[in-house]
Amino acid sequence: MLMLTPTAIDVVRTITSAEGTPQDAGLRIFTDDGAETLQLALAAEPAADDQVMTAEGSRIFLDQQAAAFLDDKILDAGVDGNGQSSFVLGTQGAPAAE
C-alpha cells in the first residue's frame, strides 16, 4: 500500500482543506494510460472504484491502476520558497540517497 511521509500528509491536508473545498475532498491520483503517466487532481469525492486512503486528516483517492502501480511506493512532498508544492515518489525499503 502507498505510504505517505509526514510532509506529504501535511501538503495533501493543506490542499484538500483550502477555503471553498468540499469537506470530504481528497487528492485524486489516477491514470488514463496504464500508469505510464500519473495525474493529480483535487476531487470532491472518490470515483466509484477508487481506493480511499486517509492519514491524519488527509484523504487520497487512487484509481485501480494507480493503486496497483503505487502499492510499493512512498509519496513525499516538498515546498519551495514560493510556497509551491511538488510530490516525489520513492520505493519502499530503498536506501536513502546521500
PDB file of N, CA, C and O in Angstrom, residues 1-5 9 12 16 24-27 29 46 50-62 66-67 70-71 73-75 92:
ATOM      1  N   MET A   1       0.842  -1.181   0.000  1.00  0.00           N
ATOM      2  CA  MET A   1       0.000   0.000   0.000  1.00  0.00           C
ATOM      3  C   MET A   1       0.888   1.244   0.000  1.00  0.00           C
ATOM      4  O   MET A   1       1.925   1.289   0.629  1.00  0.00           O
ATOM      5  N   LEU A   2       0.449   2.252  -0.730  1.00  0.00           N
ATOM      6  CA  LEU A   2       1.174   3.519  -0.788  1.00  0.00           C
ATOM      7  C   LEU A   2       1.372   4.074   0.618  1.00  0.00           C
ATOM      8  O   LEU A   2       0.454   4.083   1.424  1.00  0.00           O
ATOM      9  N   MET A   3       2.592   4.511   0.901  1.00  0.00           N
ATOM     10  CA  MET A   3       2.888   5.161   2.171  1.00  0.00           C
ATOM     11  C   MET A   3       3.091   6.652   1.911  1.00  0.00           C
ATOM     12  O   MET A   3       3.542   7.036   0.840  1.00  0.00           O
ATOM     13  N   LEU A   4       2.774   7.474   2.901  1.00  0.00           N
ATOM     14  CA  LEU A   4       2.967   8.917   2.805  1.00  0.00           C
ATOM     15  C   LEU A   4       3.914   9.372   3.898  1.00  0.00           C
ATOM     16  O   LEU A   4       3.805   8.919   5.034  1.00  0.00           O
ATOM     17  N   THR A   5       4.826  10.269   3.548  1.00  0.00           N
ATOM     18  CA  THR A   5       5.688  10.862   4.562  1.00  0.00           C
ATOM     19  C   THR A   5       4.870  11.912   5.318  1.00  0.00           C
ATOM     20  O   THR A   5       3.836  12.384   4.822  1.00  0.00           O
ATOM     21  N   ILE A   9       1.661  14.176   3.921  1.00  0.00           N
ATOM     22  CA  ILE A   9       0.382  14.259   4.631  1.00  0.00           C
ATOM     23  C   ILE A   9      -0.004  15.717   4.846  1.00  0.00           C
ATOM     24  O   ILE A   9      -1.140  16.120   4.594  1.00  0.00           O
ATOM     25  N   VAL A  12      -1.007  17.374   1.423  1.00  0.00           N
ATOM     26  CA  VAL A  12      -2.323  16.911   0.974  1.00  0.00           C
ATOM     27  C   VAL A  12      -3.421  17.532   1.833  1.00  0.00           C
ATOM     28  O   VAL A  12      -4.429  18.012   1.325  1.00  0.00           O
ATOM     29  N   THR A  16      -6.404  19.925   0.390  1.00  0.00           N
ATOM     30  CA  THR A  16      -7.800  19.484   0.465  1.00  0.00           C
ATOM     31  C   THR A  16      -8.634  20.248   1.489  1.00  0.00           C
ATOM     32  O   THR A  16      -9.847  20.066   1.540  1.00  0.00           O
ATOM     33  N   ASP A  24     -15.334  16.671   2.250  1.00  0.00           N
ATOM     34  CA  ASP A  24     -14.795  15.329   2.041  1.00  0.00           C
ATOM     35  C   ASP A  24     -13.871  15.241   0.837  1.00  0.00           C
ATOM     36  O   ASP A  24     -13.627  14.153   0.315  1.00  0.00           O
ATOM     37  N   ALA A  25     -13.335  16.369   0.398  1.00  0.00           N
ATOM     38  CA  ALA A  25     -12.454  16.391  -0.773  1.00  0.00           C
ATOM     39  C   ALA A  25     -11.179  15.605  -0.499  1.00  0.00           C
ATOM     40  O   ALA A  25     -10.783  15.395   0.642  1.00  0.00           O
ATOM     41  N   GLY A  26     -10.549  15.186  -1.586  1.00  0.00           N
ATOM     42  CA  GLY A  26      -9.289  14.473  -1.482  1.00  0.00           C
ATOM     43  C   GLY A  26      -8.432  14.743  -2.696  1.00  0.00           C
ATOM     44  O   GLY A  26      -8.894  15.310  -3.696  1.00  0.00           O
ATOM     45  N   LEU A  27      -7.183  14.341  -2.610  1.00  0.00           N
ATOM     46  CA  LEU A  27      -6.272  14.431  -3.745  1.00  0.00           C
ATOM     47  C   LEU A  27      -6.433  13.121  -4.515  1.00  0.00           C
ATOM     48  O   LEU A  27      -6.204  12.050  -3.968  1.00  0.00           O
ATOM     49  N   ILE A  29      -5.336  10.547  -7.378  1.00  0.00           N
ATOM     50  CA  ILE A  29      -4.220  10.128  -8.224  1.00  0.00           C
ATOM     51  C   ILE A  29      -4.786   9.088  -9.183  1.00  0.00           C
ATOM     52  O   ILE A  29      -5.348   8.080  -8.746  1.00  0.00           O
ATOM     53  N   PRO A  46     -14.380  10.504  -4.073  1.00  0.00           N
ATOM     54  CA  PRO A  46     -13.718   9.478  -4.880  1.00  0.00           C
ATOM     55  C   PRO A  46     -14.628   8.997  -6.008  1.00  0.00           C
ATOM     56  O   PRO A  46     -15.855   9.065  -5.904  1.00  0.00           O
ATOM     57  N   ASP A  50     -12.503   3.912  -6.813  1.00  0.00           N
ATOM     58  CA  ASP A  50     -11.268   4.409  -6.196  1.00  0.00           C
ATOM     59  C   ASP A  50     -11.016   3.757  -4.842  1.00  0.00           C
ATOM     60  O   ASP A  50     -11.945   3.471  -4.086  1.00  0.00           O
ATOM     61  N   GLN A  51      -9.740   3.554  -4.558  1.00  0.00           N
ATOM     62  CA  GLN A  51      -9.296   3.161  -3.221  1.00  0.00           C
ATOM     63  C   GLN A  51      -9.133   4.462  -2.433  1.00  0.00           C
ATOM     64  O   GLN A  51      -8.529   5.410  -2.926  1.00  0.00           O
ATOM     65  N   VAL A  52      -9.673   4.523  -1.226  1.00  0.00           N
ATOM     66  CA  VAL A  52      -9.605   5.734  -0.412  1.00  0.00           C
ATOM     67  C   VAL A  52      -8.624   5.522   0.721  1.00  0.00           C
ATOM     68  O   VAL A  52      -8.719   4.551   1.471  1.00  0.00           O
ATOM     69  N   MET A  53      -7.652   6.418   0.816  1.00  0.00           N
ATOM     70  CA  MET A  53      -6.669   6.385   1.893  1.00  0.00           C
ATOM     71  C   MET A  53      -6.869   7.622   2.760  1.00  0.00           C
ATOM     72  O   MET A  53      -7.094   8.709   2.236  1.00  0.00           O
ATOM     73  N   THR A  54      -6.759   7.436   4.060  1.00  0.00           N
ATOM     74  CA  THR A  54      -6.799   8.580   4.965  1.00  0.00           C
ATOM     75  C   THR A  54      -5.605   8.481   5.901  1.00  0.00           C
ATOM     76  O   THR A  54      -5.212   7.392   6.308  1.00  0.00           O
ATOM     77  N   ALA A  55      -5.032   9.621   6.193  1.00  0.00           N
ATOM     78  CA  ALA A  55      -3.892   9.678   7.107  1.00  0.00           C
ATOM     79  C   ALA A  55      -3.884  11.035   7.780  1.00  0.00           C
ATOM     80  O   ALA A  55      -3.691  12.056   7.115  1.00  0.00           O
ATOM     81  N   GLU A  56      -4.148  11.050   9.061  1.00  0.00           N
ATOM     82  CA  GLU A  56      -4.072  12.267   9.864  1.00  0.00           C
ATOM     83  C   GLU A  56      -4.815  13.444   9.232  1.00  0.00           C
ATOM     84  O   GLU A  56      -4.308  14.552   9.155  1.00  0.00           O
ATOM     85  N   GLY A  57      -6.029  13.187   8.768  1.00  0.00           N
ATOM     86  CA  GLY A  57      -6.837  14.251   8.202  1.00  0.00           C
ATOM     87  C   GLY A  57      -6.658  14.479   6.713  1.00  0.00           C
ATOM     88  O   GLY A  57      -7.369  15.281   6.127  1.00  0.00           O
ATOM     89  N   SER A  58      -5.716  13.785   6.079  1.00  0.00           N
ATOM     90  CA  SER A  58      -5.559  13.913   4.635  1.00  0.00           C
ATOM     91  C   SER A  58      -6.291  12.755   3.959  1.00  0.00           C
ATOM     92  O   SER A  58      -6.408  11.673   4.520  1.00  0.00           O
ATOM     93  N   ARG A  59      -6.815  13.026   2.767  1.00  0.00           N
ATOM     94  CA  ARG A  59      -7.531  11.993   2.012  1.00  0.00           C
ATOM     95  C   ARG A  59      -6.935  11.901   0.616  1.00  0.00           C
ATOM     96  O   ARG A  59      -6.726  12.916  -0.054  1.00  0.00           O
ATOM     97  N   ILE A  60      -6.672  10.655   0.192  1.00  0.00           N
ATOM     98  CA  ILE A  60      -6.162  10.405  -1.150  1.00  0.00           C
ATOM     99  C   ILE A  60      -7.052   9.357  -1.793  1.00  0.00           C
ATOM    100  O   ILE A  60      -7.391   8.351  -1.168  1.00  0.00           O
ATOM    101  N   PHE A  61      -7.433   9.621  -3.046  1.00  0.00           N
ATOM    102  CA  PHE A  61      -8.243   8.692  -3.823  1.00  0.00           C
ATOM    103  C   PHE A  61      -7.358   8.136  -4.940  1.00  0.00           C
ATOM    104  O   PHE A  61      -6.770   8.904  -5.701  1.00  0.00           O
ATOM    105  N   LEU A  62      -7.271   6.813  -5.044  1.00  0.00           N
ATOM    106  CA  LEU A  62      -6.439   6.177  -6.059  1.00  0.00           C
ATOM    107  C   LEU A  62      -7.308   5.344  -6.990  1.00  0.00           C
ATOM    108  O   LEU A  62      -8.069   4.486  -6.518  1.00  0.00           O
ATOM    109  N   ALA A  66      -3.589   3.172 -10.732  1.00  0.00           N
ATOM    110  CA  ALA A  66      -2.628   3.939  -9.931  1.00  0.00           C
ATOM    111  C   ALA A  66      -2.352   3.218  -8.613  1.00  0.00           C
ATOM    112  O   ALA A  66      -1.203   3.152  -8.172  1.00  0.00           O
ATOM    113  N   ALA A  67      -3.388   2.663  -7.977  1.00  0.00           N
ATOM    114  CA  ALA A  67      -3.214   1.949  -6.711  1.00  0.00           C
ATOM    115  C   ALA A  67      -2.274   0.757  -6.894  1.00  0.00           C
ATOM    116  O   ALA A  67      -1.395   0.522  -6.062  1.00  0.00           O
ATOM    117  N   LEU A  70       1.316   2.113  -7.402  1.00  0.00           N
ATOM    118  CA  LEU A  70       1.865   2.780  -6.215  1.00  0.00           C
ATOM    119  C   LEU A  70       1.942   1.882  -4.993  1.00  0.00           C
ATOM    120  O   LEU A  70       2.368   2.325  -3.922  1.00  0.00           O
ATOM    121  N   ASP A  71       1.577   0.623  -5.121  1.00  0.00           N
ATOM    122  CA  ASP A  71       1.487  -0.289  -3.982  1.00  0.00           C
ATOM    123  C   ASP A  71       2.774  -0.371  -3.164  1.00  0.00           C
ATOM    124  O   ASP A  71       2.730  -0.494  -1.949  1.00  0.00           O
ATOM    125  N   LYS A  73       5.241   2.040  -3.181  1.00  0.00           N
ATOM    126  CA  LYS A  73       5.870   3.359  -3.259  1.00  0.00           C
ATOM    127  C   LYS A  73       5.631   4.188  -1.997  1.00  0.00           C
ATOM    128  O   LYS A  73       4.747   3.910  -1.198  1.00  0.00           O
ATOM    129  N   ILE A  74       6.455   5.217  -1.852  1.00  0.00           N
ATOM    130  CA  ILE A  74       6.317   6.216  -0.793  1.00  0.00           C
ATOM    131  C   ILE A  74       6.127   7.563  -1.481  1.00  0.00           C
ATOM    132  O   ILE A  74       6.885   7.922  -2.382  1.00  0.00           O
ATOM    133  N   LEU A  75       5.100   8.303  -1.052  1.00  0.00           N
ATOM    134  CA  LEU A  75       4.851   9.632  -1.584  1.00  0.00           C
ATOM    135  C   LEU A  75       5.422  10.656  -0.616  1.00  0.00           C
ATOM    136  O   LEU A  75       5.086  10.658   0.562  1.00  0.00           O
ATOM    137  N   GLN A  92       9.473   1.858  -1.437  1.00  0.00           N
ATOM    138  CA  GLN A  92       9.558   1.448  -0.034  1.00  0.00           C
ATOM    139  C   GLN A  92      10.737   0.498   0.144  1.00  0.00           C
ATOM    140  O   GLN A  92      10.975  -0.377  -0.674  1.00  0.00           O
TER     141      GLN A  92
END
